[in-house]
Coordinates of C-alpha atoms in Angstrom, one line a residue:
M1 CA 32.8 -14.9 7.2
A2 CA 32.4 -15.2 3.4
A3 CA 31.2 -18.4 2.0
A4 CA 33.6 -20.6 0.0
R5 CA 33.4 -20.8 -3.8
G6 CA 30.5 -22.9 -5.0
L7 CA 28.4 -22.0 -2.0
P8 CA 25.7 -19.4 -1.8
R9 CA 27.0 -16.1 -0.5
G10 CA 24.0 -15.5 1.6
V11 CA 20.6 -17.1 2.4
L12 CA 17.6 -15.2 3.7
I13 CA 15.1 -17.4 5.5
D14 CA 11.5 -16.6 6.3
L15 CA 10.4 -17.5 9.8
S16 CA 6.6 -18.2 10.3
G17 CA 5.6 -21.0 8.0
T18 CA 9.2 -21.9 7.1
V19 CA 11.2 -22.3 10.3
H20 CA 8.1 -22.8 12.5
V21 CA 4.3 -22.9 12.2
G22 CA 2.7 -21.5 15.2
S23 CA 4.5 -22.8 18.3
E24 CA 5.9 -25.8 16.5
L25 CA 9.4 -26.0 14.9
V26 CA 9.2 -27.5 11.3
A27 CA 10.8 -30.9 11.3
G28 CA 14.5 -30.7 10.2
A29 CA 14.7 -26.9 10.5
A30 CA 17.3 -26.9 13.2
E31 CA 19.5 -29.3 11.3
A32 CA 19.1 -27.3 8.1
L33 CA 20.3 -24.1 9.8
A34 CA 23.2 -26.0 11.4
N35 CA 24.1 -27.2 7.9
L36 CA 24.4 -23.7 6.6
R37 CA 26.4 -22.5 9.6
Q38 CA 28.9 -25.4 9.3
R39 CA 29.5 -24.5 5.7
G40 CA 30.1 -20.9 6.6
V41 CA 27.1 -19.6 4.6
P42 CA 25.9 -16.3 6.0
T43 CA 22.2 -16.4 6.9
L44 CA 19.6 -13.9 8.1
F45 CA 16.0 -14.5 9.3
V46 CA 13.8 -12.1 7.4
S47 CA 10.4 -12.1 8.9
N48 CA 7.4 -10.0 7.7
T49 CA 5.8 -10.3 11.1
T50 CA 4.4 -7.0 12.3
K51 CA 2.9 -8.2 15.6
T52 CA 6.1 -9.2 17.4
S53 CA 9.1 -7.1 18.2
S54 CA 12.6 -8.3 17.3
R55 CA 13.4 -8.9 21.0
R56 CA 10.3 -11.1 21.4
L57 CA 11.1 -13.0 18.2
H58 CA 14.6 -13.7 19.5
R59 CA 13.2 -15.1 22.7
Q60 CA 10.7 -17.2 20.8
L61 CA 13.3 -18.8 18.6
T62 CA 15.8 -19.5 21.4
E63 CA 13.7 -20.1 24.5
E64 CA 10.5 -21.5 23.1
L65 CA 11.6 -23.2 19.9
G66 CA 15.1 -24.2 21.2
L67 CA 17.2 -22.9 18.3
A68 CA 20.8 -22.6 19.3
G69 CA 23.3 -19.9 18.1
V70 CA 20.7 -17.3 17.2
T71 CA 21.4 -13.7 18.1
P72 CA 19.1 -10.6 17.8
S73 CA 21.2 -9.4 14.9
D74 CA 20.3 -12.5 13.0
I75 CA 16.7 -11.3 12.7
M76 CA 15.4 -8.5 10.4
T77 CA 11.7 -7.3 10.4
P78 CA 9.7 -4.5 8.8
L79 CA 9.3 -3.0 12.3
A80 CA 13.0 -2.2 12.4
S81 CA 12.9 -0.8 8.9
A82 CA 9.9 1.4 9.8
R83 CA 11.7 2.8 12.9
M84 CA 14.7 3.7 10.8
I85 CA 12.5 5.6 8.3
I86 CA 10.6 7.4 11.1
E87 CA 13.8 8.6 12.7
A88 CA 15.5 9.5 9.4
R89 CA 12.6 11.7 8.4
G90 CA 12.1 13.4 11.7
I91 CA 8.6 12.0 12.2
H92 CA 7.5 12.8 15.7
N93 CA 4.0 11.5 16.1
P94 CA 3.2 8.4 14.0
F95 CA -0.2 6.7 14.3
L96 CA 1.0 3.1 15.0
M97 CA -1.5 0.5 13.9
V98 CA 0.6 -2.2 15.5
S99 CA 0.2 -4.7 18.4
D100 CA 1.3 -3.8 21.9
D101 CA 4.2 -6.3 21.6
A102 CA 5.4 -4.6 18.3
R103 CA 5.4 -1.2 20.0
E104 CA 8.6 -2.4 21.8
E105 CA 10.4 -1.7 18.5
F106 CA 9.6 2.0 18.9
D107 CA 10.6 2.4 22.6
G108 CA 12.8 5.3 23.3
M109 CA 11.7 7.4 20.4
P110 CA 11.3 11.2 21.0
P111 CA 7.9 12.1 22.5
A112 CA 5.3 13.7 20.3
F113 CA 4.8 17.5 20.4
P114 CA 1.9 18.4 22.7
G115 CA -1.3 18.8 20.7
S116 CA 0.4 17.7 17.4
S117 CA -1.5 15.7 14.9
Y118 CA -0.3 12.4 13.4
D119 CA 2.5 12.9 10.9
A120 CA 2.6 9.3 9.6
V121 CA 0.5 6.2 9.6
V122 CA 2.2 2.8 10.2
V123 CA 0.1 -0.3 9.4
G124 CA 1.0 -3.7 10.6
L125 CA -1.0 -6.8 11.8
A126 CA -3.0 -5.4 14.7
P127 CA -6.6 -6.7 14.7
A128 CA -7.5 -4.4 17.6
F129 CA -6.7 -1.4 15.4
F130 CA -8.8 -2.4 12.4
S131 CA -12.0 -1.0 13.8
Y132 CA -13.9 1.7 11.9
D133 CA -12.8 4.4 14.3
H134 CA -9.1 3.6 14.0
L135 CA -9.2 3.2 10.3
N136 CA -11.0 6.6 10.1
T137 CA -8.2 8.2 12.2
A138 CA -5.7 6.8 9.8
F139 CA -7.7 7.9 6.8
R140 CA -7.9 11.5 8.0
A141 CA -4.2 11.6 8.8
V142 CA -3.2 10.4 5.3
R143 CA -5.7 12.8 3.7
R144 CA -3.9 15.6 5.6
G145 CA -0.6 14.5 4.0
A146 CA 0.8 12.0 6.5
P147 CA 2.8 9.3 4.7
L148 CA 1.2 5.8 4.7
I149 CA 3.8 3.2 5.7
A150 CA 2.9 -0.4 5.3
L151 CA 5.0 -2.9 7.1
H152 CA 3.9 -5.3 4.4
K153 CA 0.9 -6.1 2.2
G154 CA 0.5 -9.8 3.0
K155 CA -3.0 -11.1 2.1
Y156 CA -3.0 -13.8 4.8
Y157 CA -0.8 -15.9 7.0
A158 CA -0.9 -19.5 8.5
T159 CA -2.0 -20.0 12.1
G160 CA -1.9 -23.8 12.2
T161 CA -0.4 -26.9 10.6
T162 CA -3.4 -28.8 9.0
G163 CA -2.7 -27.3 5.6
T164 CA -6.3 -26.2 5.1
D165 CA -7.9 -22.8 4.7
H166 CA -9.1 -23.1 8.3
D167 CA -5.5 -22.3 9.3
L168 CA -5.4 -19.1 7.4
A169 CA -6.0 -15.6 8.8
L170 CA -6.4 -12.2 7.1
G171 CA -3.2 -10.2 6.9
P172 CA -2.8 -6.4 6.9
G173 CA -2.7 -6.1 3.1
A174 CA -6.5 -5.7 2.8
F175 CA -6.5 -2.8 5.3
V176 CA -3.6 -1.1 3.6
A177 CA -5.4 -1.4 0.3
A178 CA -8.6 0.1 1.9
L179 CA -6.6 3.1 3.0
E180 CA -5.0 3.5 -0.4
F181 CA -8.3 3.3 -2.1
A182 CA -10.0 5.8 0.2
T183 CA -7.2 8.4 0.3
G184 CA -5.7 8.0 -3.2
A185 CA -2.3 7.6 -1.6
E186 CA 0.2 4.9 -2.3
A187 CA 1.6 3.1 0.7
E188 CA 5.4 2.8 1.1
V189 CA 6.1 -0.9 1.8
V190 CA 9.1 -1.4 4.1
G191 CA 9.0 -5.2 4.4
K192 CA 9.1 -8.1 1.9
P193 CA 9.1 -7.8 -1.1
S194 CA 10.3 -4.2 -1.3
R195 CA 13.8 -3.8 -2.7
G196 CA 14.8 -1.5 0.1
F197 CA 14.2 -4.2 2.7
F198 CA 16.5 -6.6 0.8
E199 CA 19.2 -3.9 0.4
L200 CA 19.2 -3.5 4.1
A201 CA 19.5 -7.3 4.5
A202 CA 22.4 -7.5 2.0
A203 CA 24.2 -4.7 3.8
Q204 CA 23.8 -6.5 7.1
L205 CA 25.4 -9.6 5.7
G206 CA 28.0 -7.7 3.8
V207 CA 27.2 -9.2 0.3
P208 CA 25.6 -7.9 -2.9
V209 CA 21.8 -8.1 -3.0
D210 CA 21.9 -10.0 -6.2
S211 CA 23.9 -12.8 -4.5
L212 CA 21.2 -13.6 -2.0
W213 CA 18.9 -16.6 -2.0
M214 CA 15.4 -16.5 -0.4
V215 CA 13.5 -19.4 1.2
G216 CA 9.9 -19.0 2.2
D217 CA 6.3 -20.4 2.2
D218 CA 4.6 -17.4 0.5
V219 CA 5.0 -17.9 -3.3
R220 CA 4.3 -14.2 -4.0
S221 CA 5.8 -12.2 -1.2
D222 CA 8.7 -14.5 -0.3
I223 CA 9.7 -15.7 -3.8
V224 CA 8.2 -14.3 -7.0
D225 CA 7.9 -10.7 -6.0
S226 CA 11.0 -10.6 -3.9
V227 CA 13.3 -12.2 -6.5
R228 CA 12.0 -9.7 -9.1
A229 CA 12.0 -6.6 -7.0
A230 CA 15.4 -7.1 -5.5
G231 CA 17.1 -9.1 -8.2
L232 CA 18.0 -11.9 -5.9
A233 CA 20.1 -14.8 -7.1
G234 CA 17.1 -17.1 -6.6
G235 CA 14.3 -18.4 -4.4
V236 CA 13.0 -21.7 -3.1
L237 CA 9.3 -22.2 -2.1
V238 CA 8.7 -24.6 0.8
R239 CA 5.6 -26.8 1.0
T240 CA 5.0 -25.8 4.6
G241 CA 3.1 -23.0 6.4
K242 CA 0.8 -21.1 4.0
Y243 CA 1.8 -23.1 0.9
R244 CA -1.2 -24.4 -1.0
A245 CA -1.3 -27.0 -3.7
G246 CA -0.7 -25.3 -7.1
D247 CA 1.4 -22.4 -5.7
E248 CA 4.4 -23.7 -7.6
A249 CA 2.8 -22.9 -10.9
Q250 CA 3.5 -19.2 -10.2
L251 CA 7.2 -20.0 -10.4
A252 CA 7.0 -20.8 -14.1
A253 CA 7.3 -17.1 -15.0
L254 CA 10.5 -16.7 -13.0
A255 CA 12.0 -19.8 -14.7
Q256 CA 11.1 -18.4 -18.1
E257 CA 13.0 -15.2 -17.1
G258 CA 16.1 -17.2 -16.4
R259 CA 15.8 -16.8 -12.7
A260 CA 16.8 -19.7 -10.4
C261 CA 13.9 -21.1 -8.5
A262 CA 12.7 -24.4 -7.0
V263 CA 10.1 -26.0 -4.8
A264 CA 11.1 -28.0 -1.7
E265 CA 9.2 -30.1 0.8
D266 CA 10.6 -28.1 3.8
L267 CA 13.5 -26.0 4.9
S268 CA 15.9 -28.9 5.1
D269 CA 15.1 -29.8 1.5
A270 CA 15.3 -26.2 0.5
V271 CA 18.9 -25.8 1.8
G272 CA 19.9 -28.9 -0.2
K273 CA 18.4 -27.4 -3.4
I274 CA 20.1 -24.0 -2.8
L275 CA 23.5 -25.7 -2.3
E276 CA 22.9 -27.6 -5.6
L277 CA 21.8 -24.5 -7.5
A278 CA 24.6 -22.3 -6.2
A279 CA 27.2 -24.9 -7.2
A280 CA 25.7 -25.2 -10.6
A281 CA 25.7 -21.5 -11.0
E282 CA 29.3 -21.3 -10.0
Q283 CA 30.2 -23.8 -12.7
T284 CA 28.4 -21.9 -15.4
G285 CA 29.7 -18.5 -14.3
G286 CA 26.5 -17.4 -12.5
A287 CA 25.8 -15.9 -9.1

């Protein structure tokens, strides 16, 4: 259902750190999502998680966090994007540096040819795979010409709610960078903030990519880089999850470029700001 005039045509919402932090739902998140639904605004959860399959994410949102009205098609992750790429390119034996849970996303793929070498390397958040031996296996495959597919290049992510660095954990970006440095190859990023990821999201919602708004807690990956790479209508940074004091300063460049952006206390506040910004843009002839 298309949104009415003066409303955003589509809102993309990060999950971890924005809707929930760890096993706790961010206060007001359920009401914020209901607000968008009641107004007929199309929404899509766009998570850069690479350790959890889409099926597991859906169970987490509905059964563990108690969010009503969420379907599996409301969730988009880099794992799904990676599978689409693997199938489209006829890749038969990828070296999957992903968690056991994330491997669900690749169930049912054609089996590898007996004795074949790895013909792609897929890197997600999988601490068990970041040993020297596993990284060396990936290094050798890429050196032989296998494409290096990064689910994303996140530096770190939030594991708790205290708002301190004690709640931060290293993301897969450092390991992707190590493989790029050692092999001279450039990783193909299939999650946020790649344009291709947002084009798939726009297609799923049936709206132009430049009409989408993004909400997230990562000032670079969710907001600055995503708005620029995909030409989104705008972005709102929330002060939850991995947000750290001073992050909003990085939005200044976006504002100078004439791109709509804002800072919100949480998802509920972010929805209010997007509704205001979209209405203002409609009045001035914008997106």
